[in-house]
GROMACS .gro file of C-alpha atoms in nm:
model
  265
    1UNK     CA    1  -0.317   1.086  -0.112
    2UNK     CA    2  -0.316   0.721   0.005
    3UNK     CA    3  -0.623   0.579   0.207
    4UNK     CA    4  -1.011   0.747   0.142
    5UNK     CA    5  -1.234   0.733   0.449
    6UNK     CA    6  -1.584   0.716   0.289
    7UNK     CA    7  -1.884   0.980   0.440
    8UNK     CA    8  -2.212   0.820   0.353
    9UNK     CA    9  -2.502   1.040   0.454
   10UNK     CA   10  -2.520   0.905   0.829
   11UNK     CA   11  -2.215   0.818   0.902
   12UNK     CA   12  -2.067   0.907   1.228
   13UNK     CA   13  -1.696   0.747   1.268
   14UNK     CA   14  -1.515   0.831   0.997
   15UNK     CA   15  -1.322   1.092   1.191
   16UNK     CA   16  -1.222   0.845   1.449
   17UNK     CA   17  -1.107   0.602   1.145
   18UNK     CA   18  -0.878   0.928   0.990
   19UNK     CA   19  -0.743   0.989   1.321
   20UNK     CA   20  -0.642   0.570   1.359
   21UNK     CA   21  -0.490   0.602   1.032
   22UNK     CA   22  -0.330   0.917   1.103
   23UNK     CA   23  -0.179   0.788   1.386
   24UNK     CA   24   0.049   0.505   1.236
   25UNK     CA   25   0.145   0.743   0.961
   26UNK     CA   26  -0.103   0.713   0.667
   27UNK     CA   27  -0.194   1.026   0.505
   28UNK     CA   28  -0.577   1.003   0.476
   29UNK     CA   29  -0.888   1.222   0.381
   30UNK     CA   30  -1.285   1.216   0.438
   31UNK     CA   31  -1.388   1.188   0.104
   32UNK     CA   32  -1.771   1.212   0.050
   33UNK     CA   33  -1.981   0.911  -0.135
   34UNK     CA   34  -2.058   1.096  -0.423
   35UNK     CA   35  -1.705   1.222  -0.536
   36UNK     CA   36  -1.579   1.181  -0.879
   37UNK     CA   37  -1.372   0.876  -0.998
   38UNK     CA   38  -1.103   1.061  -1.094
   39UNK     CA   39  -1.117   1.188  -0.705
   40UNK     CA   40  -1.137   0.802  -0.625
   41UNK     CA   41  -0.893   0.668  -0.807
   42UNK     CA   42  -0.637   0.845  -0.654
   43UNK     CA   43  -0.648   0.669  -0.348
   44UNK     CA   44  -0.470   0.353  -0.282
   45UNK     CA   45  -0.716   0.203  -0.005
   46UNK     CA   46  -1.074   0.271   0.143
   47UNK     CA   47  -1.241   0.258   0.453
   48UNK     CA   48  -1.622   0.245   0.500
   49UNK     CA   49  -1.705   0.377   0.837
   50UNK     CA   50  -1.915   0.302   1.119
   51UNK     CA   51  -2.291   0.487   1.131
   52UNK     CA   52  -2.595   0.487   1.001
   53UNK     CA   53  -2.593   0.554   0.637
   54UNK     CA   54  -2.951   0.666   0.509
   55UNK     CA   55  -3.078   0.588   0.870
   56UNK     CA   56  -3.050   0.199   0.832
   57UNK     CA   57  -3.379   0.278   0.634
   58UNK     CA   58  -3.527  -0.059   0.431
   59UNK     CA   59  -3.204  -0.244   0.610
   60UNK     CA   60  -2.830  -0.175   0.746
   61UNK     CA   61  -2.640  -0.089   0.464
   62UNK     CA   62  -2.853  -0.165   0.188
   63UNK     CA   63  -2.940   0.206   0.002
   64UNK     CA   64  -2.560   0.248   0.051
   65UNK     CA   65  -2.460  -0.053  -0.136
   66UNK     CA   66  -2.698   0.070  -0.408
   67UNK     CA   67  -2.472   0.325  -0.501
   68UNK     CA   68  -2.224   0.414  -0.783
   69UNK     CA   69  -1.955   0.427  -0.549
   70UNK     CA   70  -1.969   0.061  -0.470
   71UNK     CA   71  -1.921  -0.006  -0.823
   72UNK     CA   72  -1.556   0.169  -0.778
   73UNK     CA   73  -1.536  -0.022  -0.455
   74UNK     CA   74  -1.575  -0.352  -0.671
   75UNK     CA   75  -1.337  -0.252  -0.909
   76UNK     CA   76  -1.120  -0.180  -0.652
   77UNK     CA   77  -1.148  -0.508  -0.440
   78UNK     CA   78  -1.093  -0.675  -0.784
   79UNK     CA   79  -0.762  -0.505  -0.837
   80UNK     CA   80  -0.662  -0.592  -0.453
   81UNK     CA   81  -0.675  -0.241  -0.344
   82UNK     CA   82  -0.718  -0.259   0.042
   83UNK     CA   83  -1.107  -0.257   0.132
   84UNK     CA   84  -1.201  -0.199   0.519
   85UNK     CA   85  -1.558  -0.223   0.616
   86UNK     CA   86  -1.627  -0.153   0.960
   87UNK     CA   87  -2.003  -0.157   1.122
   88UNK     CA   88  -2.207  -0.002   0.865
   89UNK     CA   89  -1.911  -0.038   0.650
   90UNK     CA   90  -1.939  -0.410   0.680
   91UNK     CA   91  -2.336  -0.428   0.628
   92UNK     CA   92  -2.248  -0.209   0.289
   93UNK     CA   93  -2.015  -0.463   0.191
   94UNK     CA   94  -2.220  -0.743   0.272
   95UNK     CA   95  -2.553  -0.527   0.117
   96UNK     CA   96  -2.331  -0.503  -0.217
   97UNK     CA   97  -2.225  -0.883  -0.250
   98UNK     CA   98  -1.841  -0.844  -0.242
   99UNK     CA   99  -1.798  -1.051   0.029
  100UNK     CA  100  -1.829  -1.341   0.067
  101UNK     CA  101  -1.666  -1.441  -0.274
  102UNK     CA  102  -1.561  -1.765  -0.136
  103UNK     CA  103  -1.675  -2.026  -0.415
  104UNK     CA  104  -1.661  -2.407  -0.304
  105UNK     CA  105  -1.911  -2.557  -0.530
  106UNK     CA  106  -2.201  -2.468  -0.279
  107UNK     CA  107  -2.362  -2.118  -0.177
  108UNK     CA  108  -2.226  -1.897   0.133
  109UNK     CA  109  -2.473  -1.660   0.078
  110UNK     CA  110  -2.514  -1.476   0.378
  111UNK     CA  111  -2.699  -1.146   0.513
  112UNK     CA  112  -2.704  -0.926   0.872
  113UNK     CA  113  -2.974  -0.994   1.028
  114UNK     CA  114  -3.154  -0.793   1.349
  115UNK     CA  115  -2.950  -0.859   1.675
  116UNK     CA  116  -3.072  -1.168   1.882
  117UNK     CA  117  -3.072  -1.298   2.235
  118UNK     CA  118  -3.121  -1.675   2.211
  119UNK     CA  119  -3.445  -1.678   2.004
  120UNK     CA  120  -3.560  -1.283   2.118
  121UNK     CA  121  -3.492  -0.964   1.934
  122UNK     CA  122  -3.186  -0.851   2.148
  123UNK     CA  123  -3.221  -0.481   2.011
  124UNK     CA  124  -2.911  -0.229   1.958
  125UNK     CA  125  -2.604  -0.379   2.175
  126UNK     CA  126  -2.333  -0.083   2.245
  127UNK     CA  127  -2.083  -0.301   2.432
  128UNK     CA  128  -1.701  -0.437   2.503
  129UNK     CA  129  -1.671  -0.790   2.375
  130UNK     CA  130  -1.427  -1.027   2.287
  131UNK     CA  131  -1.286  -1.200   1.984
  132UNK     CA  132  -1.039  -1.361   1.805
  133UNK     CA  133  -0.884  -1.411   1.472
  134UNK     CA  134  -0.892  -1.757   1.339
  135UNK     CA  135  -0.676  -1.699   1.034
  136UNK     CA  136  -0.485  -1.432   1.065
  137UNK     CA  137  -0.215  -1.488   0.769
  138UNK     CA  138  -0.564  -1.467   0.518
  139UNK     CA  139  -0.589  -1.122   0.532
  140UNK     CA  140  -0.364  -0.787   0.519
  141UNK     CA  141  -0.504  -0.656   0.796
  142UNK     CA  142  -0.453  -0.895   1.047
  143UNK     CA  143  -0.116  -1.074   0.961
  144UNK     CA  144   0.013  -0.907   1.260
  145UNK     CA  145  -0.195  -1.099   1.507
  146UNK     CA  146  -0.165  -1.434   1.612
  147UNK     CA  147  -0.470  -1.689   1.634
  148UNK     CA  148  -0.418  -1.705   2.028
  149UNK     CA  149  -0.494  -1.336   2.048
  150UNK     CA  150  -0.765  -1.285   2.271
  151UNK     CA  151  -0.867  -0.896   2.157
  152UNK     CA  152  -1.126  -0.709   2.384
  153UNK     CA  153  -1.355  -0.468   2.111
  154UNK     CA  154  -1.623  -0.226   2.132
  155UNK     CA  155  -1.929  -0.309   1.905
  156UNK     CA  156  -2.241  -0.081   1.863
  157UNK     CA  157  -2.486  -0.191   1.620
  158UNK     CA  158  -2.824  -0.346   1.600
  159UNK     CA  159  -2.833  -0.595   1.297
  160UNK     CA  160  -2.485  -0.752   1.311
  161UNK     CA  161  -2.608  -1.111   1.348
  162UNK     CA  162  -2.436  -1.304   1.047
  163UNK     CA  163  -2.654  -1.574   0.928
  164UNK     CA  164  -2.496  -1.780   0.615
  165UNK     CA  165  -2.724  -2.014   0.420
  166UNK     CA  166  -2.498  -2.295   0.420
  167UNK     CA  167  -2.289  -2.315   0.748
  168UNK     CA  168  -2.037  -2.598   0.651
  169UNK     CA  169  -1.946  -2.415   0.373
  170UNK     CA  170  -1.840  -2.107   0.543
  171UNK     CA  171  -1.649  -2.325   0.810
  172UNK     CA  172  -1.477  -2.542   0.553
  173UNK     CA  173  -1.290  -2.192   0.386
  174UNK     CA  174  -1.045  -1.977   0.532
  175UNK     CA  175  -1.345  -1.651   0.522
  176UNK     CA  176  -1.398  -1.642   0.909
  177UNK     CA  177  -1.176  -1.420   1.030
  178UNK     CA  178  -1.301  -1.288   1.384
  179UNK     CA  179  -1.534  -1.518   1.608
  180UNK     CA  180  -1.667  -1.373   1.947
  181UNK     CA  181  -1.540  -1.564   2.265
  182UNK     CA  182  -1.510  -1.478   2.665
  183UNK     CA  183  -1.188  -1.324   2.782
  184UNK     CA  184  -1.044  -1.670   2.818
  185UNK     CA  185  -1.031  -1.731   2.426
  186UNK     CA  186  -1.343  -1.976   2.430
  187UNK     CA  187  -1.640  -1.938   2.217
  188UNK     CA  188  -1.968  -2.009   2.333
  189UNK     CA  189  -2.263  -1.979   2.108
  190UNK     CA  190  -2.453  -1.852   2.402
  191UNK     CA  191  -2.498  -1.436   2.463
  192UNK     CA  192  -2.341  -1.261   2.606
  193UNK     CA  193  -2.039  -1.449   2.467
  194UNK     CA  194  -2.254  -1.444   2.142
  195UNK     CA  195  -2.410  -1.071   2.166
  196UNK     CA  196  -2.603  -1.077   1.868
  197UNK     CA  197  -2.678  -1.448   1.791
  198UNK     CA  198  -2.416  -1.485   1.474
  199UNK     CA  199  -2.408  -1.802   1.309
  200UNK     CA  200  -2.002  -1.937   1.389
  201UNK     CA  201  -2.011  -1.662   1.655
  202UNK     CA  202  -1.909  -1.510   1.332
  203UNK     CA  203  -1.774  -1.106   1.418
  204UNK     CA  204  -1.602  -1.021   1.098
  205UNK     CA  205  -1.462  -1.167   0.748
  206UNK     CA  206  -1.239  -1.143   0.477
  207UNK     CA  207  -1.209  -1.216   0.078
  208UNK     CA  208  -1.032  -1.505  -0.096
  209UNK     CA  209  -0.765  -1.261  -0.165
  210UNK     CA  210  -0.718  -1.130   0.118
  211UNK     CA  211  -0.753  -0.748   0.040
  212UNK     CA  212  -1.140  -0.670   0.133
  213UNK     CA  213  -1.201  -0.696   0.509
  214UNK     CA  214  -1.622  -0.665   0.699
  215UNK     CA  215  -1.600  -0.632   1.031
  216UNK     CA  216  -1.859  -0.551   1.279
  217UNK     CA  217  -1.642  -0.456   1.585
  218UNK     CA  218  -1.470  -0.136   1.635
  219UNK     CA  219  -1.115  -0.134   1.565
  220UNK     CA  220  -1.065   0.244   1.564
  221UNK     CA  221  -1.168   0.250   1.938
  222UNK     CA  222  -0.920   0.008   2.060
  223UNK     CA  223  -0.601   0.262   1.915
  224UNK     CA  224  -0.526   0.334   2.209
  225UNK     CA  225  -0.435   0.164   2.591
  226UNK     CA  226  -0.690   0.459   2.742
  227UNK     CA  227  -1.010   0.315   2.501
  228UNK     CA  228  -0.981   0.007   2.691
  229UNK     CA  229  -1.204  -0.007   3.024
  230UNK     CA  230  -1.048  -0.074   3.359
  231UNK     CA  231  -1.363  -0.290   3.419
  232UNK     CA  232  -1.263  -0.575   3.210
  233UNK     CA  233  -1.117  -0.856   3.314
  234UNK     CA  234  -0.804  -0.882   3.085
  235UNK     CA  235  -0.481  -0.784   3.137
  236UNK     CA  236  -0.525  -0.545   2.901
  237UNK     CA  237  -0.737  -0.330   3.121
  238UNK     CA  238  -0.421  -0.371   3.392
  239UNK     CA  239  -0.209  -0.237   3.104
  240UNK     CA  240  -0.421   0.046   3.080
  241UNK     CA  241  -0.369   0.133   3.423
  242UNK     CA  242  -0.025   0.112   3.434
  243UNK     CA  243   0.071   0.271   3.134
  244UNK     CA  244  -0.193   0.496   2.942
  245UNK     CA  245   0.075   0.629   2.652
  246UNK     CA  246   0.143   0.265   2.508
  247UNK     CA  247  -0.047   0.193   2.218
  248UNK     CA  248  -0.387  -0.010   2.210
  249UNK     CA  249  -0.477  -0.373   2.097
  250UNK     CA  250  -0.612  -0.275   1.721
  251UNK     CA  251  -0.326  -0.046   1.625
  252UNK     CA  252  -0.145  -0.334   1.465
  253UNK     CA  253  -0.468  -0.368   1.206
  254UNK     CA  254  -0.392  -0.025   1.094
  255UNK     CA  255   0.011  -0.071   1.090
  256UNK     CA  256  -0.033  -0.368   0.920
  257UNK     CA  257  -0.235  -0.142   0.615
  258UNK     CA  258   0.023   0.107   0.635
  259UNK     CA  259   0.323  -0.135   0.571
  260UNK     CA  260   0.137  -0.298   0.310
  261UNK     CA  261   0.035  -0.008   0.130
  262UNK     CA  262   0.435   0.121   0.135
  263UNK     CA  263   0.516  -0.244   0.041
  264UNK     CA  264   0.307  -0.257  -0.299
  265UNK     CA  265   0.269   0.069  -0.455
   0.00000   0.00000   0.00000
């Protein structure tokens, strides 16, 4: 077997994830939270889906990061096994400390916090937004991008808003990896640019080495030229309406695990 799609209790896109992954070619399973190691440690990368593990209860992510699975996880990430946290995956990583690892002499501690509009609770945001990737040779995932990439992506959460307790620090390291921005590539701090009030307009991040990826937007719903709505004002949503076979904006993050995968073990 090669990449494990972890089932919390409450999650809801791991099927989507498997079917992204079974797309470009990698075999893949749902493999439930509480499976053995042995079970585990067959698999050469992991995925923590989208959802709402334990109901978000206490916080987003947090009873999941509690468990003995993130221990593997750790070891994992340690090892540079591919990690990919997406939504709820990316509040478990956060929830469990593996990211961010960055160390530069001063803390980047950082947590989710509740979704913002300026200085009002925004509430849950289910949305198409915009980002970009601002180093995209740092990670495995996205060394098939390019830092002009403007990359339109569904988010759906209600406590992505990144808040790190030292700023400079983060923006002094190579750890931001996707910032929100308008379909023009520019990034305004401002919503709906901004749609949950992120410190760095901060969407996603990765690990020193390069091998554990959090995001908050969707990558498994941009496979595909059809996931993108005609509404937007990109010329990916003319693509889509010229051509709905040709493959969508995000597939390339999910090639990009596949190649690397075939290229190391």
């Amino acid at each position: 077997m090669t990449v494990a799609v972890i089932q919390f209790p409450g999650s809801n896109c791991e099927y989507e994830t498997l079917s992204a992954l079974h797309e470009v070619g990698l075999e893949a399973d749902v493999v439930a939270w509480n499976s053995a190691i042995s079970v585990l440690d067959s698999y050469k990368g992991f995925i923590l889906p989208g959802g709402f593990s334990f109901q978000d209860r206490v916080r987003a992510g947090v009873v999941s990061s509690k468990l003995p699975i993130l221990n593997v996880i750790k070891d994992k990430a340690s090892q540079g096994v591919p990690i990919l946290g997406i939504c709820n995956g990316c509040q478990i990583l956060a929830e469990s400390g593996i990211l961010p690892d960055y160390d530069h002499g001063a803390s980047m501690e950082m947590g989710l916090a509740p979704n913002m509009n300026q200085e009002s609770y925004h509430g849950f945001v289910c949305d198409w937004v915009y980002v970009k990737i601002k180093y995209p040779q740092a990670s495995l995932f996205t060394r098939y991008f390019d830092d002009s990439d403007v990359l339109p992506i569904q988010i759906n959460h209600g406590e992505g808003n990144f808040k790190f307790y030292n700023k400079e620090v983060v923006q002094s390291s190579q750890a931001t990896q996707f910032v929100y921005c308008d379909e023009e590539g520019d990034a305004s701090l401002s919503y709906p640019v901004n749609p949950n009030g992120s410190d760095l307009n901060m969407a996603g991040l990765c690990n020193q080495a390069g091998n554990v990826l959090a995001m908050m937007p969707h990558p498994e719903r941009g496979m595909f030229w059809y996931h993108i709505p005609r509404y937007l004002h990109h010329h990916l949503s003319q693509k889509r309406r010229d051509d709905n076979l040709l493959a969508g904006p995000w597939q390339k993050l999910f090639e990009s695990l596949r190649d690397y995968i075939k290229e190391t073990y």
